[in-house]
PDB file of C-alpha atoms in Angstrom:
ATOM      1  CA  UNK A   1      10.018 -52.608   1.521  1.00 83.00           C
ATOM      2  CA  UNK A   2       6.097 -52.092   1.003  1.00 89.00           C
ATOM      3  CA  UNK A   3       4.212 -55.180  -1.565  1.00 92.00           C
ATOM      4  CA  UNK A   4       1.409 -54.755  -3.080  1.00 95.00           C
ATOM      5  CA  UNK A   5      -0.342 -57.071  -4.840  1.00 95.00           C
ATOM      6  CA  UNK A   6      -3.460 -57.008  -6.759  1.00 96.00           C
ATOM      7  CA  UNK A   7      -5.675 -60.332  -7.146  1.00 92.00           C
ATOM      8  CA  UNK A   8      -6.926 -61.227 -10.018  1.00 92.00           C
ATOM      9  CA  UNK A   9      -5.007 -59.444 -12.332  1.00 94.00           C
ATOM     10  CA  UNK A  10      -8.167 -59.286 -14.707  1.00 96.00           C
ATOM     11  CA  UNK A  11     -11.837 -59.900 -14.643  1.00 96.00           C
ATOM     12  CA  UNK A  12     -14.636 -60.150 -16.661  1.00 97.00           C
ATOM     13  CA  UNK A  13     -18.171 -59.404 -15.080  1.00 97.00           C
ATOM     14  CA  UNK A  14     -22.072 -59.270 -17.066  1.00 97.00           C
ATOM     15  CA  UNK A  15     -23.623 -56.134 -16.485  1.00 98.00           C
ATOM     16  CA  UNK A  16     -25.329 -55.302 -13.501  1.00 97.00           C
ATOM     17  CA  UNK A  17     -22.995 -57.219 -11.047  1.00 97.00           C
ATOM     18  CA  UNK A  18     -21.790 -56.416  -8.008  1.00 97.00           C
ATOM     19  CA  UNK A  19     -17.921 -56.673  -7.787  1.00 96.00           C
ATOM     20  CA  UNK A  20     -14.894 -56.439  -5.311  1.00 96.00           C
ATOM     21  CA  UNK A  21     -11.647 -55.720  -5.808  1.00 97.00           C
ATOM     22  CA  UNK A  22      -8.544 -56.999  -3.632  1.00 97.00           C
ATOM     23  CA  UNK A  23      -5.479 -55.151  -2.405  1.00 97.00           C
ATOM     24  CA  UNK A  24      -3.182 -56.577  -0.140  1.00 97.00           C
ATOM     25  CA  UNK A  25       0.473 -54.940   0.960  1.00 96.00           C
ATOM     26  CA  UNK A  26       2.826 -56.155   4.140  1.00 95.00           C
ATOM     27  CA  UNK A  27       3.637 -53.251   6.123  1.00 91.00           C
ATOM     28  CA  UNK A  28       0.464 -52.074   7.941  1.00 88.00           C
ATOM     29  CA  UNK A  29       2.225 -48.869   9.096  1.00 90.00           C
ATOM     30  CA  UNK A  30       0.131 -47.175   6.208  1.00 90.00           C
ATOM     31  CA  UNK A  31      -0.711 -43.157   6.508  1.00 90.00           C
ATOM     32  CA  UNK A  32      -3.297 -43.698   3.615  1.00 93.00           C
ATOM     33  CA  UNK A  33      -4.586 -46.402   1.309  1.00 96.00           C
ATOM     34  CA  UNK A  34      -6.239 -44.831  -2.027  1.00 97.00           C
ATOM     35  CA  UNK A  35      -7.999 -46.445  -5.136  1.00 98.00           C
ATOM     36  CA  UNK A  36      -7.323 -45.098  -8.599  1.00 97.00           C
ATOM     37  CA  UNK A  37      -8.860 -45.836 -11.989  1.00 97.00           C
ATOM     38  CA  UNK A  38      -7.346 -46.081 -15.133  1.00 96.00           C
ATOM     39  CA  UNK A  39      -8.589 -45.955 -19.027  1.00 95.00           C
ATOM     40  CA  UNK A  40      -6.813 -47.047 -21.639  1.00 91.00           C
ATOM     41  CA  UNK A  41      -3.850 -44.044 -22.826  1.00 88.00           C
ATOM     42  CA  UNK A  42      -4.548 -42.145 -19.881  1.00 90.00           C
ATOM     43  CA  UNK A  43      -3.622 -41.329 -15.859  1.00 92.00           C
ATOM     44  CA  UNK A  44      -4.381 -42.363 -13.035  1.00 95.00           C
ATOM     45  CA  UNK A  45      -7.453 -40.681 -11.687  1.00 95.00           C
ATOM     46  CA  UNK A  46      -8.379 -41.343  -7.964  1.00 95.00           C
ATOM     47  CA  UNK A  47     -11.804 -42.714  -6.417  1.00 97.00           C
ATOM     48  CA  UNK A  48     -11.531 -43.125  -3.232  1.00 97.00           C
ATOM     49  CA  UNK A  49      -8.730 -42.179  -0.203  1.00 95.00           C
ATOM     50  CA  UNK A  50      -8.715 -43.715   2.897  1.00 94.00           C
ATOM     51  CA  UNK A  51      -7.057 -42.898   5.858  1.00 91.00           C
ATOM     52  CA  UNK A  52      -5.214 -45.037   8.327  1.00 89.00           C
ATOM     53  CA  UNK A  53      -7.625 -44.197  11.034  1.00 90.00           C
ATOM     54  CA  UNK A  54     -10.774 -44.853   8.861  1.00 91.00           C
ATOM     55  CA  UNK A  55     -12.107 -48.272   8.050  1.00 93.00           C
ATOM     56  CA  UNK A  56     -13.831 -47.175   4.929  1.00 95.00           C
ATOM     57  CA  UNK A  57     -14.705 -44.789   2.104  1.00 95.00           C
ATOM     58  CA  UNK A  58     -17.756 -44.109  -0.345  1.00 96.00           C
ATOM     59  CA  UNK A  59     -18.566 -42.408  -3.512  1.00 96.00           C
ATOM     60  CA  UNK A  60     -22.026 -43.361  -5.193  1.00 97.00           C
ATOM     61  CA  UNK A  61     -21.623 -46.963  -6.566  1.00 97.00           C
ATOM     62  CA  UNK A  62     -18.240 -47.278  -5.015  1.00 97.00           C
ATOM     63  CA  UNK A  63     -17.028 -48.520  -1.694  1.00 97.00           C
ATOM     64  CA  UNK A  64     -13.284 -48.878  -0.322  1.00 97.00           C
ATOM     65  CA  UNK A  65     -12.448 -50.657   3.459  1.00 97.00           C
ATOM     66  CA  UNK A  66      -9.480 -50.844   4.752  1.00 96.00           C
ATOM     67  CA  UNK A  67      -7.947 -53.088   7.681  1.00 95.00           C
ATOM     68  CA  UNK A  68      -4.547 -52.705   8.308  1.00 92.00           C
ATOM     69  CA  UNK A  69      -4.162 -55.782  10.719  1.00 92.00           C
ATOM     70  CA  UNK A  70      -4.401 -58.218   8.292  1.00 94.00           C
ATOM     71  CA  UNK A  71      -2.775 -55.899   5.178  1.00 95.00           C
ATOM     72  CA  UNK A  72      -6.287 -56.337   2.984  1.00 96.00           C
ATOM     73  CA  UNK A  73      -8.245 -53.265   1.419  1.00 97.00           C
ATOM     74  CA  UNK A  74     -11.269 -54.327  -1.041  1.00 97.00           C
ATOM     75  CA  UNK A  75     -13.089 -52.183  -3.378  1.00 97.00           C
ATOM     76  CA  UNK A  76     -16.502 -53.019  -4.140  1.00 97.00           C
ATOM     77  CA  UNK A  77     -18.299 -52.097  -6.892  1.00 97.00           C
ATOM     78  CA  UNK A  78     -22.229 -52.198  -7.236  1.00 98.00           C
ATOM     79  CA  UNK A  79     -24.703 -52.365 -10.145  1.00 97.00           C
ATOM     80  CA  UNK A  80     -21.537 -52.467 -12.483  1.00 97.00           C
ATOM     81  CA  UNK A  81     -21.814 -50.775 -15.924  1.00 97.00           C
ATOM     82  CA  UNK A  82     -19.616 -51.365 -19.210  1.00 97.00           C
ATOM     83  CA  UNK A  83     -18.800 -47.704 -18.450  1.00 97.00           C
ATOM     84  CA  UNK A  84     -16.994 -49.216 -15.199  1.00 98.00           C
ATOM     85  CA  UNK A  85     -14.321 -50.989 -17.934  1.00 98.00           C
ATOM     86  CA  UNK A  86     -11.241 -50.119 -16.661  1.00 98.00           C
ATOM     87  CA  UNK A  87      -8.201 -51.063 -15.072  1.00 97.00           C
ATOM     88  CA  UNK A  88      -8.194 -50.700 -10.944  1.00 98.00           C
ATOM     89  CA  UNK A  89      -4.734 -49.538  -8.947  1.00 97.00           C
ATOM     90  CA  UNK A  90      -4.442 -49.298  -5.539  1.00 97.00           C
ATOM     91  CA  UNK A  91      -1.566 -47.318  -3.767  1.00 95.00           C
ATOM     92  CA  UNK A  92      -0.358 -47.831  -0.176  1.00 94.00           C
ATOM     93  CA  UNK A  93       1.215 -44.741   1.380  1.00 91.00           C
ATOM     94  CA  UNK A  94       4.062 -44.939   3.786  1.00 83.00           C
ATOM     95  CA  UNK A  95       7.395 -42.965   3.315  1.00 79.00           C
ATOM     96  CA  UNK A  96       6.607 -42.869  -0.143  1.00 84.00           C
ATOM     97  CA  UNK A  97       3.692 -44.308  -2.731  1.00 90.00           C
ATOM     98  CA  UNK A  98       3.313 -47.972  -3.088  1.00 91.00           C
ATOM     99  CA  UNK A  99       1.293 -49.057  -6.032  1.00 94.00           C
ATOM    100  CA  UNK A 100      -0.350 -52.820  -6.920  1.00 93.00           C
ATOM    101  CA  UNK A 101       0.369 -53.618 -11.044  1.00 92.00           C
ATOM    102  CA  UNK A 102      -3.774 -53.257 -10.842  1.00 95.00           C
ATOM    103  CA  UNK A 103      -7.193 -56.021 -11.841  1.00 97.00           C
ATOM    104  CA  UNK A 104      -8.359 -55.119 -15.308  1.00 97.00           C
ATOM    105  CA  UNK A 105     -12.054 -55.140 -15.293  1.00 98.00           C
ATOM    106  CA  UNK A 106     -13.802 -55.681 -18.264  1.00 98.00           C
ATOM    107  CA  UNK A 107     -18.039 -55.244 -17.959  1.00 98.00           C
ATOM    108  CA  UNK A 108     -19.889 -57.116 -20.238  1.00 97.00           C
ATOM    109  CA  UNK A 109     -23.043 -55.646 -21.618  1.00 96.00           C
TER     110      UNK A 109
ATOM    111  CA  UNK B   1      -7.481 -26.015 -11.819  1.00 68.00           C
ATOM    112  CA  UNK B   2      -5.636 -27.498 -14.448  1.00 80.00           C
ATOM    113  CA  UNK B   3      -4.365 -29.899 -11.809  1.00 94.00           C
ATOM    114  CA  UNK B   4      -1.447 -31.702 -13.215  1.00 96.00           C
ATOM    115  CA  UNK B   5      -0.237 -31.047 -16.612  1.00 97.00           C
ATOM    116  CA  UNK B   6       2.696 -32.618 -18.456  1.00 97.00           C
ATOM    117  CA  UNK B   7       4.110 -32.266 -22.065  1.00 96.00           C
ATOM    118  CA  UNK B   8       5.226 -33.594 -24.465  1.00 97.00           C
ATOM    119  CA  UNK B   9       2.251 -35.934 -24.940  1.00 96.00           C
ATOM    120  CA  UNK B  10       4.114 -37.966 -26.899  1.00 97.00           C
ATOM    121  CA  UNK B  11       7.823 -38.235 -28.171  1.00 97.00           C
ATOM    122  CA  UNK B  12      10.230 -40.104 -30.436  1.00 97.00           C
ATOM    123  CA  UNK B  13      14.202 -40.149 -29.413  1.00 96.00           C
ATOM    124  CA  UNK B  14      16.877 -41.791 -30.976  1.00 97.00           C
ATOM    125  CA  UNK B  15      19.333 -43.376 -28.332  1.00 97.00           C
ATOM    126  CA  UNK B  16      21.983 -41.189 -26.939  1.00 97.00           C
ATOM    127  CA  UNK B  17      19.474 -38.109 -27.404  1.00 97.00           C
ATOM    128  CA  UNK B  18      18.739 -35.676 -24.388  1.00 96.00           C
ATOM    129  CA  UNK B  19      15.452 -34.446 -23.250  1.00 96.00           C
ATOM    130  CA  UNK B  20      12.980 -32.792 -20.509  1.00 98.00           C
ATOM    131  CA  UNK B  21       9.697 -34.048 -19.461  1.00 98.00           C
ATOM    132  CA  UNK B  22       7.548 -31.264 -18.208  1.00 98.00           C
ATOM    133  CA  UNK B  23       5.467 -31.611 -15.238  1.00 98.00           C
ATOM    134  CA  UNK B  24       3.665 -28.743 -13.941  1.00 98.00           C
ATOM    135  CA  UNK B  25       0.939 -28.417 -11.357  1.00 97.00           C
ATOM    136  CA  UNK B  26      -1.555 -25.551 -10.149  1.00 96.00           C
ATOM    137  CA  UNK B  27      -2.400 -26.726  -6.586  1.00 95.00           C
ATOM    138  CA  UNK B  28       0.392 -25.546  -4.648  1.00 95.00           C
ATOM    139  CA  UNK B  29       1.290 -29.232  -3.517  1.00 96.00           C
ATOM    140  CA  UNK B  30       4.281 -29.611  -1.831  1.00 95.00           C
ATOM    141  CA  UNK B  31       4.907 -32.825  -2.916  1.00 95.00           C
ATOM    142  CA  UNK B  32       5.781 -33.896  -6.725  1.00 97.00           C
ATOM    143  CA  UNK B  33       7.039 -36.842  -8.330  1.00 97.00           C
ATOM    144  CA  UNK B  34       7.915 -38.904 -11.764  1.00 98.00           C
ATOM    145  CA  UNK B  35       7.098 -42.595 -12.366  1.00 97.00           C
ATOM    146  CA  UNK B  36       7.335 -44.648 -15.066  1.00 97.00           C
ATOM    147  CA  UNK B  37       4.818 -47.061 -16.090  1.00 96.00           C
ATOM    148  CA  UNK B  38       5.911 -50.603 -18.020  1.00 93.00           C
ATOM    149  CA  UNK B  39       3.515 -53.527 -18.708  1.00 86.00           C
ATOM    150  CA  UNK B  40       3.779 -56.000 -16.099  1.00 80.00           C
ATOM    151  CA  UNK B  41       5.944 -53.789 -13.557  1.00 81.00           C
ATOM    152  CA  UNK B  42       3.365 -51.427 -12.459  1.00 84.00           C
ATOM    153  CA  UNK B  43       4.041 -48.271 -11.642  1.00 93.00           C
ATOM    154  CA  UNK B  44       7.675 -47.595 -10.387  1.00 93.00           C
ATOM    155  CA  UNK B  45       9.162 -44.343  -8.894  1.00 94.00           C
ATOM    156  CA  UNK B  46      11.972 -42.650  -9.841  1.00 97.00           C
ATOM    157  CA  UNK B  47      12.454 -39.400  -8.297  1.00 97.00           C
ATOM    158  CA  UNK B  48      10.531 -36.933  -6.195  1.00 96.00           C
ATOM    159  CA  UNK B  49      10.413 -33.545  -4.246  1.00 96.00           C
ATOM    160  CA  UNK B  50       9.090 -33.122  -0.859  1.00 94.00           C
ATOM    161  CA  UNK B  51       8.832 -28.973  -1.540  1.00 94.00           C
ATOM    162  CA  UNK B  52      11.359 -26.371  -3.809  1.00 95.00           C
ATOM    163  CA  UNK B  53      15.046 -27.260  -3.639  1.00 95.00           C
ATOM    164  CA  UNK B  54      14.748 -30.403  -2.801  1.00 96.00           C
ATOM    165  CA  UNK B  55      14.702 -33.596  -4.786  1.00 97.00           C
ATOM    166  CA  UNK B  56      15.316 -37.307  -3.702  1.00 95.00           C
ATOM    167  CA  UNK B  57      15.922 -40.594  -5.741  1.00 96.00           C
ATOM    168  CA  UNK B  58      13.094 -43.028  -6.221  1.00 93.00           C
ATOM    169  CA  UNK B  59      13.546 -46.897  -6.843  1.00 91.00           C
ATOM    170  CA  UNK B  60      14.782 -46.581 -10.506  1.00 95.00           C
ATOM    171  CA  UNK B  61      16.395 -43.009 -10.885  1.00 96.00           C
ATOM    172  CA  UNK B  62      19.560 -43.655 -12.680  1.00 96.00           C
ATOM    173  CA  UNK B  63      19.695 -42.085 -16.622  1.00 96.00           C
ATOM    174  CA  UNK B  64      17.270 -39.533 -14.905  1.00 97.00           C
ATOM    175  CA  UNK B  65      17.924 -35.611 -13.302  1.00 97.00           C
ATOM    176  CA  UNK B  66      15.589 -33.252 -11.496  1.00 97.00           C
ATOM    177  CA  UNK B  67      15.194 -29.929 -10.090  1.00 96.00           C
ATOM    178  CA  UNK B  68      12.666 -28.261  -8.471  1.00 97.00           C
ATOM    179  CA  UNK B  69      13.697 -24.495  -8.614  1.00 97.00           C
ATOM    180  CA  UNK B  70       9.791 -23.430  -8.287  1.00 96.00           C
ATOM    181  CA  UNK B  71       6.605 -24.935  -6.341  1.00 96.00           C
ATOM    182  CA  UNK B  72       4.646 -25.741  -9.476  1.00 97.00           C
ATOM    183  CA  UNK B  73       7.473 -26.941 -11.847  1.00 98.00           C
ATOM    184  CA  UNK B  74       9.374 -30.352 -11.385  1.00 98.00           C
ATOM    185  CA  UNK B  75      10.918 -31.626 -15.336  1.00 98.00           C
ATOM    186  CA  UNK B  76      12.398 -34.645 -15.748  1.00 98.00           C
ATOM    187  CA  UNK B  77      15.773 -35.164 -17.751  1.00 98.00           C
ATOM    188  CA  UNK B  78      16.737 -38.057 -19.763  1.00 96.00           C
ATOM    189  CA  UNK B  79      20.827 -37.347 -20.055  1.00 91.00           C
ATOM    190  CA  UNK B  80      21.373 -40.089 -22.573  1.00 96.00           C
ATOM    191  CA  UNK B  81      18.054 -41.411 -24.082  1.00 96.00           C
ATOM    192  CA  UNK B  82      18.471 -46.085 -24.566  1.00 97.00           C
ATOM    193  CA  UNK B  83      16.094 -47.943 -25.819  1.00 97.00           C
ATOM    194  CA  UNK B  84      15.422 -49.420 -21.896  1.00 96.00           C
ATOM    195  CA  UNK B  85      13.582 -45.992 -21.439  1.00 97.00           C
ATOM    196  CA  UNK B  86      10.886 -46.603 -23.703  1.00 97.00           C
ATOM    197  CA  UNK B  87       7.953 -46.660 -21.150  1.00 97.00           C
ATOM    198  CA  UNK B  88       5.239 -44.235 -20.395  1.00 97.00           C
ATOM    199  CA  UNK B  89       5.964 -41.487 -17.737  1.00 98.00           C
ATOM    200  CA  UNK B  90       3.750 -40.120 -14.956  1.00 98.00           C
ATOM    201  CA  UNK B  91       3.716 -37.222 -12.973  1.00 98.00           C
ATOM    202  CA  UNK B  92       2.062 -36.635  -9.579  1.00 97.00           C
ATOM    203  CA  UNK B  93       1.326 -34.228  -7.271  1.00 96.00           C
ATOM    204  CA  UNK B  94       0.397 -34.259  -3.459  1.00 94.00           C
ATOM    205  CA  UNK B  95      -0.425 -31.735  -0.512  1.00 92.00           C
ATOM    206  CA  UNK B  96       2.166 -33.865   1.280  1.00 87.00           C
ATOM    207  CA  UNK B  97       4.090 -37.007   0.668  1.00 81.00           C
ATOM    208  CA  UNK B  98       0.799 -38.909   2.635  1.00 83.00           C
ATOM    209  CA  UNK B  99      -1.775 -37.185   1.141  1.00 88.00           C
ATOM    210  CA  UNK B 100      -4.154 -38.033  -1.537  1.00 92.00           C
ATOM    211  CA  UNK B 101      -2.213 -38.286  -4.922  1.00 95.00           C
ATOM    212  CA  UNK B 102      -3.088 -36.628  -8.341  1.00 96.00           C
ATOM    213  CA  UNK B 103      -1.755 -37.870 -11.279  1.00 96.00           C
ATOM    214  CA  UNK B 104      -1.150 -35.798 -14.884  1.00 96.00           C
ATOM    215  CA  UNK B 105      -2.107 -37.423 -18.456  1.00 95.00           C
ATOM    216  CA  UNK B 106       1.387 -39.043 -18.895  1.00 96.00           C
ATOM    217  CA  UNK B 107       4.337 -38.754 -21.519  1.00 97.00           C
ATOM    218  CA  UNK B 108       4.736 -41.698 -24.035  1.00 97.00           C
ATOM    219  CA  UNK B 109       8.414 -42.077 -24.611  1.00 97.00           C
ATOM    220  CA  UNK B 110       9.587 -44.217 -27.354  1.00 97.00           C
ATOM    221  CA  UNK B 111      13.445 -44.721 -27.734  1.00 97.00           C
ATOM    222  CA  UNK B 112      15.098 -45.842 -31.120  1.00 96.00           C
TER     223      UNK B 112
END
């Protein structure tokens, strides 16, 4: 069965960092890797998908890689902003939807 | 585009109660499915549909029924509400059981 594991499960950043995430799972027969964020009382809503075949992903401040040989994808974050408090989940896909328990970020001002 | 929208919002059972989650989406995805969210377990799936008529179990689908009689529609049953099903539910919606996944607002669930 498909791990994923999220490390750190929280971190706390000043302002104006730049930041990466880690996601690691075991099988690397993965159709898709995608990042989601997640506020407080709400879903999940997704940043960034990246294909098997791709090695990475970006939207403005945000940038996902992905190598499936050694089971790792990162998300960095640049210039981060208190708005960027949130907690991060990544999700593997293989037969079905494999999801990390997430890194809590918390962006000092 | 609504996307993905499920209701109640919120609810309050008392065990041994029955209820239905509603999960509806506008994007003509194929694939649907139900999690459940707990602190410390991350997100955990218990059933899905690859497309209308059919329905498979996830990792934690017993207390739990589906159906998917339409494209856009898959509720979620609780037969016999316990207290262990006190969690926050999730419904999501794909193109395809590999593509990129879209999530609704969730269902808070409390169980007396």
């Amino acid at each position: 069965k498909q791990e994923v594991t999220q490390i750190p499960a929280a971190l706390s950043v000043p302002e104006g960092e730049n930041l990466v995430l880690n996601c690691s799972f075991t099988d690397s027969a993965i159709y898709n890797l995608q990042w989601f964020r997640q506020d407080p009382g709400k879903g999940l809503t997704s940043l960034l998908l990246i294909q098997s075949s791709q090695r990475e992903q970006t939207s403005g401040r945000l940038n996902a890689s992905l190598d499936k040989s050694s089971g790792r994808s990162t998300l960095y974050i640049a210039a981060s902003q208190p708005g960027d408090s949130a907690t991060y989940l990544c999700a593997a896909s293989g037969n079905q939807f494999y999801f990390g328990t997430g890194t809590s970020l918390t962006v000092i001002p | 585009n609504a996307g993905v929208t499920q209701t109640p919002k919120f609810q309050v059972l008392k065990t041994g109660q029955s209820m239905t989650l509603q999960c509806a989406q506008d994007m003509n995805h194929e694939y649907m499915s139900w999690y459940r969210q707990d602190p410390g377990m991350g997100l955990r799936l218990i059933h899905y549909s690859v497309g209308a008529g059919i329905t498979d179990q996830g990792e934690v689908p017993n207390g739990y029924n589906v159906s998917r009689s339409t494209t856009e529609d898959f509720p979620l049953r609780l037969l016999s509400a316990a207290p262990s099903q006190t969690s926050v539910y999730f419904c999501a919606s794909s193109y395809s059981s590999t593509g990129e996944l879209f999530f609704g607002e969730g269902s808070r669930l409390t169980v007396l």
